Short mmCIF file of C-alpha atoms in Angstrom, two decimals:
data_model
loop_
_atom_site.label_atom_id
_atom_site.label_comp_id
_atom_site.label_asym_id
_atom_site.label_seq_id
_atom_site.Cartn_x
_atom_site.Cartn_y
_atom_site.Cartn_z
CA UNK T 1 -12.54 18.59 14.72
CA UNK T 2 -9.26 16.68 14.70
CA UNK T 3 -6.83 16.72 11.78
CA UNK T 4 -7.68 13.15 10.84
CA UNK T 5 -11.45 13.77 10.97
CA UNK T 6 -11.03 16.79 8.69
CA UNK T 7 -9.02 14.72 6.20
CA UNK T 8 -11.57 11.90 6.29
CA UNK T 9 -14.40 14.35 5.55
CA UNK T 10 -12.56 15.64 2.48
CA UNK T 11 -11.76 12.14 1.23
CA UNK T 12 -15.28 10.80 1.79
CA UNK T 13 -16.68 13.74 -0.13
CA UNK T 14 -14.55 13.02 -3.21
CA UNK T 15 -14.66 9.22 -3.08
CA UNK T 16 -18.22 8.56 -1.91
CA UNK T 17 -20.10 11.82 -2.39
CA UNK T 18 -20.55 12.46 1.35
CA UNK T 19 -20.93 16.19 1.91
CA UNK T 20 -22.01 18.17 4.94
CA UNK T 21 -22.31 21.35 2.90
CA UNK T 22 -19.89 23.22 5.15
CA UNK T 23 -16.96 25.40 4.20
CA UNK T 24 -13.96 23.15 4.97
CA UNK T 25 -11.54 26.01 5.70
CA UNK T 26 -13.71 28.63 7.42
CA UNK T 27 -12.94 27.30 10.89
CA UNK T 28 -9.18 26.94 10.30
CA UNK T 29 -6.37 29.43 10.59
CA UNK T 30 -3.38 29.23 8.24
CA UNK T 31 -1.26 27.15 10.62
CA UNK T 32 -4.04 24.63 11.20
CA UNK T 33 -4.73 24.31 7.48
CA UNK T 34 -1.03 23.84 6.76
CA UNK T 35 -0.77 21.12 9.40
CA UNK T 36 -3.89 19.38 8.06
CA UNK T 37 -2.51 19.34 4.54
CA UNK T 38 0.86 18.09 5.77
CA UNK T 39 -0.91 15.25 7.57
CA UNK T 40 -2.95 14.48 4.45
CA UNK T 41 0.30 14.26 2.51
CA UNK T 42 1.81 11.89 5.10
CA UNK T 43 -1.15 9.57 4.65
CA UNK T 44 -0.99 9.70 0.85
CA UNK T 45 -4.31 11.55 0.61
CA UNK T 46 -3.20 15.04 -0.47
CA UNK T 47 -4.58 14.89 -4.05
CA UNK T 48 -8.00 13.85 -2.74
CA UNK T 49 -8.04 16.60 -0.13
CA UNK T 50 -6.95 19.19 -2.69
CA UNK T 51 -9.67 17.95 -5.04
CA UNK T 52 -12.19 18.64 -2.29
CA UNK T 53 -10.77 22.12 -1.64
CA UNK T 54 -10.90 22.95 -5.36
CA UNK T 55 -14.69 23.21 -4.98
CA UNK T 56 -14.37 25.83 -2.24
CA UNK T 57 -14.13 29.57 -2.90
CA UNK T 58 -11.15 30.91 -0.98
CA UNK T 59 -11.44 34.58 -0.05
CA UNK T 60 -8.72 34.89 2.59
CA UNK T 61 -5.39 35.66 0.82
CA UNK T 62 -3.34 33.92 3.55
CA UNK T 63 -5.42 30.78 3.26
CA UNK T 64 -4.93 30.93 -0.50
CA UNK T 65 -1.16 31.02 -0.01
CA UNK T 66 -1.27 27.85 2.06
CA UNK T 67 -3.42 26.07 -0.51
CA UNK T 68 -1.15 27.18 -3.36
CA UNK T 69 1.88 25.93 -1.43
CA UNK T 70 0.43 22.41 -1.32
CA UNK T 71 -1.08 22.66 -4.79
CA UNK T 72 2.40 22.26 -6.28
CA UNK T 73 3.04 19.04 -4.36
CA UNK T 74 -0.35 17.74 -5.41
CA UNK T 75 0.27 18.45 -9.09
CA UNK T 76 3.67 16.78 -8.88
CA UNK T 77 2.00 13.67 -7.48
CA UNK T 78 -0.45 13.63 -10.39
CA UNK T 79 2.39 14.05 -12.88
CA UNK T 80 4.19 11.17 -11.23
CA UNK T 81 1.15 8.95 -11.81
CA UNK T 82 1.18 9.69 -15.54
CA UNK T 83 4.96 9.20 -15.68
CA UNK T 84 4.65 5.79 -14.00
CA UNK T 85 1.79 4.81 -16.28
CA UNK T 86 3.92 5.67 -19.32
CA UNK T 87 6.82 3.62 -17.99
CA UNK T 88 4.50 0.69 -17.30
CA UNK T 89 3.37 0.82 -20.92
CA UNK T 90 6.99 0.83 -22.10
CA UNK T 91 7.77 -2.16 -19.90
CA UNK T 92 4.74 -4.07 -21.16
CA UNK T 93 5.73 -3.48 -24.78
CA UNK T 94 9.32 -4.61 -24.15
CA UNK T 95 8.11 -7.71 -22.33
CA UNK T 96 5.71 -8.44 -25.18
CA UNK T 97 8.61 -8.45 -27.67
CA UNK T 98 10.18 -11.14 -25.49
CA UNK T 99 6.93 -13.14 -25.39
CA UNK T 100 6.26 -12.33 -21.72
CA UNK T 101 3.12 -11.32 -19.87
CA UNK T 102 3.19 -8.98 -16.87
CA UNK T 103 0.84 -8.53 -13.92
CA UNK T 104 0.94 -5.15 -12.17
CA UNK T 105 0.39 -4.95 -8.40
CA UNK T 106 -0.32 -2.40 -5.67
CA UNK T 107 -0.62 1.30 -6.56
CA UNK T 108 -0.68 0.85 -10.31
CA UNK T 109 -3.86 -1.19 -10.13
CA UNK T 110 -5.56 0.21 -7.00
CA UNK T 111 -5.37 3.66 -8.63
CA UNK T 112 -7.97 2.39 -11.11
CA UNK T 113 -10.46 2.14 -8.23
CA UNK T 114 -10.41 5.91 -7.67
CA UNK T 115 -12.73 8.41 -9.44
CA UNK T 116 -9.62 9.65 -11.28
CA UNK T 117 -6.56 7.37 -11.07
CA UNK T 118 -4.12 10.25 -10.66
CA UNK T 119 -5.76 11.04 -7.31
CA UNK T 120 -4.14 7.90 -5.88
CA UNK T 121 -0.54 8.54 -4.82
CA UNK T 122 2.04 5.94 -5.81
CA UNK T 123 5.69 6.06 -6.77
CA UNK T 124 7.00 2.53 -7.40
CA UNK T 125 6.06 0.01 -10.08
CA UNK T 126 5.50 -3.50 -8.72
CA UNK T 127 4.89 -6.43 -11.03
CA UNK T 128 4.82 -10.22 -11.29
CA UNK T 129 6.00 -12.09 -14.38
CA UNK T 130 4.00 -15.34 -14.12
CA UNK T 131 7.14 -17.30 -13.19
CA UNK T 132 9.37 -15.65 -15.81
CA UNK T 133 11.15 -13.23 -13.51
CA UNK T 134 14.64 -14.20 -14.72
CA UNK T 135 13.69 -13.65 -18.36
CA UNK T 136 12.26 -10.23 -17.54
CA UNK T 137 15.52 -9.26 -15.79
CA UNK T 138 17.32 -9.97 -19.07
CA UNK T 139 14.81 -7.78 -20.91
CA UNK T 140 15.61 -4.93 -18.51
CA UNK T 141 19.32 -5.52 -19.02
CA UNK T 142 18.87 -5.29 -22.78
CA UNK T 143 17.14 -1.93 -22.14
CA UNK T 144 20.17 -0.75 -20.16
CA UNK T 145 18.43 -1.15 -16.80
CA UNK T 146 20.48 -3.00 -14.19
CA UNK T 147 18.71 -5.13 -11.58
CA UNK T 148 19.82 -5.67 -7.98
CA UNK T 149 18.85 -8.39 -5.53
CA UNK T 150 16.74 -7.36 -2.56
CA UNK T 151 16.22 -9.03 0.83
CA UNK T 152 13.53 -11.38 -0.41
CA UNK T 153 10.61 -11.94 -2.78
CA UNK T 154 11.57 -9.31 -5.36
CA UNK T 155 14.44 -7.65 -7.17
CA UNK T 156 14.88 -3.90 -7.62
CA UNK T 157 15.85 -1.65 -10.49
CA UNK T 158 15.59 2.04 -11.33
CA UNK T 159 13.90 2.99 -14.61
CA UNK T 160 13.98 6.71 -15.45
CA UNK T 161 14.10 7.52 -11.75
CA UNK T 162 11.22 5.18 -10.80
CA UNK T 163 11.79 2.14 -8.60
CA UNK T 164 10.84 -1.18 -10.18
CA UNK T 165 10.08 -4.14 -7.94
CA UNK T 166 10.00 -7.40 -9.86
CA UNK T 167 8.21 -9.95 -7.65
CA UNK T 168 9.34 -13.51 -8.20
CA UNK T 169 7.25 -14.19 -5.08
CA UNK T 170 4.21 -12.14 -4.13
CA UNK T 171 5.15 -12.28 -0.44
CA UNK T 172 8.19 -12.87 1.77
CA UNK T 173 8.50 -16.65 2.02
CA UNK T 174 11.69 -16.64 4.09
CA UNK T 175 10.52 -15.06 7.34
CA UNK T 176 6.81 -15.89 7.74
CA UNK T 177 5.28 -19.37 7.61
CA UNK T 178 1.84 -17.89 7.02
CA UNK T 179 3.06 -16.29 3.81
CA UNK T 180 3.85 -19.69 2.30
CA UNK T 181 0.17 -20.59 2.19
CA UNK T 182 -0.83 -17.19 0.80
CA UNK T 183 1.97 -16.99 -1.76
CA UNK T 184 1.19 -20.49 -3.02
CA UNK T 185 -2.45 -19.54 -3.43
CA UNK T 186 -1.60 -16.27 -5.21
CA UNK T 187 0.62 -18.11 -7.69
CA UNK T 188 -2.05 -20.76 -8.25
CA UNK T 189 -4.65 -18.08 -8.89
CA UNK T 190 -2.28 -16.20 -11.21
CA UNK T 191 -2.15 -19.32 -13.38
CA UNK T 192 -5.89 -19.97 -13.18
CA UNK T 193 -7.42 -16.49 -13.44
CA UNK T 194 -4.47 -14.15 -13.85
CA UNK T 195 -5.32 -13.31 -17.46
CA UNK T 196 -8.96 -12.42 -16.90
CA UNK T 197 -8.40 -8.82 -15.84
CA UNK T 198 -6.38 -6.90 -18.45
CA UNK T 199 -4.57 -3.72 -17.49
CA UNK T 200 -5.47 -1.44 -20.37
CA UNK T 201 -3.23 1.24 -21.84
CA UNK T 202 -3.99 3.83 -24.50
CA UNK T 203 -1.63 1.93 -26.76
CA UNK T 204 -3.67 -1.18 -27.49
CA UNK T 205 -0.53 -3.01 -28.63
CA UNK T 206 0.38 -3.36 -24.96
CA UNK T 207 -2.16 -6.16 -24.55
CA UNK T 208 0.02 -8.45 -22.43
CA UNK T 209 -0.52 -6.59 -19.13
CA UNK T 210 -2.88 -7.73 -16.38
CA UNK T 211 -4.16 -6.80 -12.91
CA UNK T 212 -4.67 -9.08 -9.93
CA UNK T 213 -8.04 -10.77 -9.97
CA UNK T 214 -10.48 -9.74 -7.18
CA UNK T 215 -9.74 -12.91 -5.21
CA UNK T 216 -6.00 -12.32 -5.55
CA UNK T 217 -6.41 -8.73 -4.37
CA UNK T 218 -8.49 -9.86 -1.40
CA UNK T 219 -5.42 -11.82 -0.30
CA UNK T 220 -2.70 -9.44 -1.39
CA UNK T 221 -4.12 -6.10 -0.23
CA UNK T 222 -4.97 -7.39 3.24
CA UNK T 223 -1.66 -9.19 3.76
CA UNK T 224 0.28 -6.20 2.43
CA UNK T 225 -1.58 -3.94 4.86
CA UNK T 226 -0.90 -6.33 7.73
CA UNK T 227 2.83 -6.40 6.96
CA UNK T 228 2.98 -2.58 6.84
CA UNK T 229 1.01 -2.41 10.08
CA UNK T 230 3.62 -4.56 11.81
CA UNK T 231 6.75 -3.00 10.34
CA UNK T 232 5.68 0.66 10.19
CA UNK T 233 2.08 1.77 10.23
CA UNK T 234 -1.01 1.76 8.05
CA UNK T 235 -1.65 4.93 6.07
CA UNK T 236 -5.18 6.15 5.37
CA UNK T 237 -4.45 5.45 1.71
CA UNK T 238 -4.32 1.70 2.44
CA UNK T 239 -7.63 1.83 4.28
CA UNK T 240 -9.30 3.62 1.39
CA UNK T 241 -7.73 1.22 -1.13
CA UNK T 242 -9.29 -1.65 0.81
CA UNK T 243 -12.67 0.08 1.10
CA UNK T 244 -12.80 1.00 -2.60
CA UNK T 245 -11.77 -2.52 -3.58
CA UNK T 246 -14.65 -3.99 -1.58
CA UNK T 247 -17.13 -1.48 -2.99
CA UNK T 248 -16.28 -2.57 -6.54
CA UNK T 249 -15.44 -6.25 -6.23
CA UNK T 250 -17.15 -7.62 -3.10
CA UNK T 251 -19.50 -9.79 -5.19
CA UNK T 252 -16.59 -11.41 -7.06
CA UNK T 253 -14.62 -12.68 -4.06
CA UNK T 254 -15.07 -16.01 -2.29
CA UNK T 255 -15.10 -14.47 1.18
CA UNK T 256 -15.60 -17.78 3.00
CA UNK T 257 -12.38 -18.99 1.46
CA UNK T 258 -10.65 -15.68 2.17
CA UNK T 259 -11.52 -15.70 5.85
CA UNK T 260 -10.23 -19.25 6.18
CA UNK T 261 -6.99 -18.15 4.53
CA UNK T 262 -6.72 -15.13 6.82
CA UNK T 263 -7.06 -17.43 9.81
CA UNK T 264 -4.64 -20.08 8.58
CA UNK T 265 -2.04 -17.43 7.70
CA UNK T 266 -2.06 -16.10 11.27
CA UNK T 267 -4.30 -13.03 11.15
CA UNK T 268 -7.78 -14.27 12.12
CA UNK T 269 -8.95 -11.02 13.77
CA UNK T 270 -6.93 -8.30 12.01
CA UNK T 271 -9.14 -8.05 8.87
CA UNK T 272 -12.24 -7.82 11.08
CA UNK T 273 -10.67 -5.03 13.12
CA UNK T 274 -9.75 -3.16 9.94
CA UNK T 275 -13.37 -3.58 8.84
CA UNK T 276 -14.45 -2.13 12.17
CA UNK T 277 -12.18 0.86 11.61
CA UNK T 278 -13.66 1.48 8.15
CA UNK T 279 -17.13 1.59 9.69
CA UNK T 280 -16.53 3.32 13.03
CA UNK T 281 -13.67 5.70 12.17
CA UNK T 282 -14.11 6.38 8.44
CA UNK T 283 -17.91 6.27 8.60
CA UNK T 284 -18.30 3.86 5.68
CA UNK T 285 -21.04 1.31 5.00
CA UNK T 286 -19.23 -1.98 4.36
CA UNK T 287 -22.31 -4.23 4.48
CA UNK T 288 -21.62 -5.55 0.96
CA UNK T 289 -18.74 -7.56 2.40
CA UNK T 290 -19.45 -10.43 4.85
CA UNK T 291 -16.35 -9.72 6.98
CA UNK T 292 -17.89 -9.00 10.38
CA UNK T 293 -16.37 -5.88 11.98
CA UNK T 294 -14.76 -6.03 15.39
CA UNK T 295 -14.99 -3.00 17.65
CA UNK T 296 -12.81 -3.39 20.73
CA UNK T 297 -9.85 -1.91 22.59
CA UNK T 298 -7.35 -3.59 20.28
CA UNK T 299 -9.05 -2.12 17.21
CA UNK T 300 -8.83 1.28 18.90
CA UNK T 301 -5.14 0.68 19.52
CA UNK T 302 -4.66 -0.13 15.82
CA UNK T 303 -6.44 3.11 14.96
CA UNK T 304 -4.21 5.10 17.32
CA UNK T 305 -1.14 3.60 15.66
CA UNK T 306 -2.50 4.78 12.30
CA UNK T 307 -3.24 8.38 13.25
CA UNK T 308 -0.14 8.96 15.39
CA UNK T 309 2.85 10.01 13.31
CA UNK T 310 5.66 7.45 13.72
CA UNK T 311 9.01 8.98 14.56
CA UNK T 312 11.60 8.37 11.87
CA UNK T 313 15.02 7.01 12.76
CA UNK T 314 17.15 10.14 13.36
CA UNK T 315 20.52 8.41 12.93
CA UNK T 316 22.70 7.74 9.90
CA UNK T 317 21.43 4.72 8.00
CA UNK T 318 23.12 1.42 8.96
CA UNK T 319 25.12 3.09 11.74
CA UNK T 320 25.19 1.37 15.14
CA UNK T 321 22.77 3.95 16.59
CA UNK T 322 20.49 3.54 13.56
CA UNK T 323 20.33 -0.24 14.04
CA UNK T 324 19.79 0.07 17.79
CA UNK T 325 16.93 2.50 17.17
CA UNK T 326 15.39 0.12 14.62
CA UNK T 327 15.76 -2.75 17.10
CA UNK T 328 13.89 -0.77 19.80
CA UNK T 329 11.07 -0.01 17.37
CA UNK T 330 10.93 -3.69 16.40
CA UNK T 331 10.63 -4.75 20.04
CA UNK T 332 7.93 -2.15 20.74
CA UNK T 333 5.88 -3.56 17.85
CA UNK T 334 5.57 -7.00 19.40
CA UNK T 335 1.84 -6.52 20.06
CA UNK T 336 1.37 -5.95 16.33
CA UNK T 337 3.24 -9.15 15.51
CA UNK T 338 0.74 -11.21 17.50
CA UNK T 339 -2.15 -9.77 15.47
CA UNK T 340 -0.82 -10.60 12.01
CA UNK T 341 1.69 -13.44 12.52
CA UNK T 342 -0.08 -15.56 15.08
CA UNK T 343 1.85 -18.64 16.27
CA UNK T 344 5.09 -17.44 14.64
CA UNK T 345 8.24 -16.86 16.66
CA UNK T 346 8.84 -13.18 17.28
CA UNK T 347 12.47 -13.64 18.27
CA UNK T 348 13.27 -15.89 15.31
CA UNK T 349 12.07 -13.05 13.09
CA UNK T 350 14.12 -10.54 15.08
CA UNK T 351 17.36 -12.50 14.63
CA UNK T 352 16.55 -13.21 10.99
CA UNK T 353 16.16 -9.50 10.25
CA UNK T 354 19.30 -8.73 12.25
CA UNK T 355 21.31 -11.18 10.15
CA UNK T 356 19.90 -9.70 6.92
CA UNK T 357 21.02 -6.22 8.00
CA UNK T 358 24.48 -7.44 8.93
CA UNK T 359 24.78 -9.38 5.67
CA UNK T 360 23.76 -6.32 3.66
CA UNK T 361 26.33 -4.13 5.43
CA UNK T 362 29.12 -6.71 4.96
CA UNK T 363 28.37 -7.26 1.27
CA UNK T 364 27.74 -3.56 0.62
#
């Protein structure tokens, strides 16, 4: 059994109740187990894998040592979830004092799809202020939190060691024509149905926080995955986020509309290939969603890009060698660009990113 198959078995057991009734560590030596857990961590699935192993009686003392080694990292991830949740509550309360509503995105909300939210790894807090981004920046300033501009579509700040990303746009509008259509639709939906799905805290006074609606998430999660696929890779965590989202909200999404949006935004086949991967590689039944899976050589190539560890840039950040390395990676990812940014100029994007890097270095 490959590393990735072993990880998938553990995750499917915890998330969907699939169990083969076999001891998950009996066939592994300590080095193999350590490598499997390291790979699970890389994919953001360590807490789920450790949850599966917690049901197994470990008799080998060397195996126990390996599990205990990774147990600490797993517990730290869980603590980080609760820390972020507490900071989100603080933010919501401060925004409420200023008469502002906040919509949380990404990990903060997808964690609620998991059997226990702390099993979903996330480290940043992303949010949208319903068009009041500038006012929220002032709220942060009054709290002693300084905000910095980022390349596009959001600002950044650090709050008690946690990165805050304040999205004035949901998506990058500067570099991708297809994002204009999707971002416009997300903002329209935020105004129409953005207050229908409250994000609930223990402190009921924080009643001005919301999650993306199912239709918004059908746009955002898929486009976010596509962007990561092009620029880096897709982690298993993103695949399971997408699968869990469909399991819970498939009946609440206008899929005919979504598939038209996917096509118009330049990724007509990518969502179908991801659906094929969920079925053929993760072994999931996705029949509740009308997206028809595609199983072909390109889908297999996507899968290979997911399970193969990408090499990190070994050079000093923003050095000439660093930028040359990044440029080579960018060029090698051209096949990915065609899958998610159809009919957009690859080289226009290349030179746009190059200028952004140069501008950032010049301005410090």
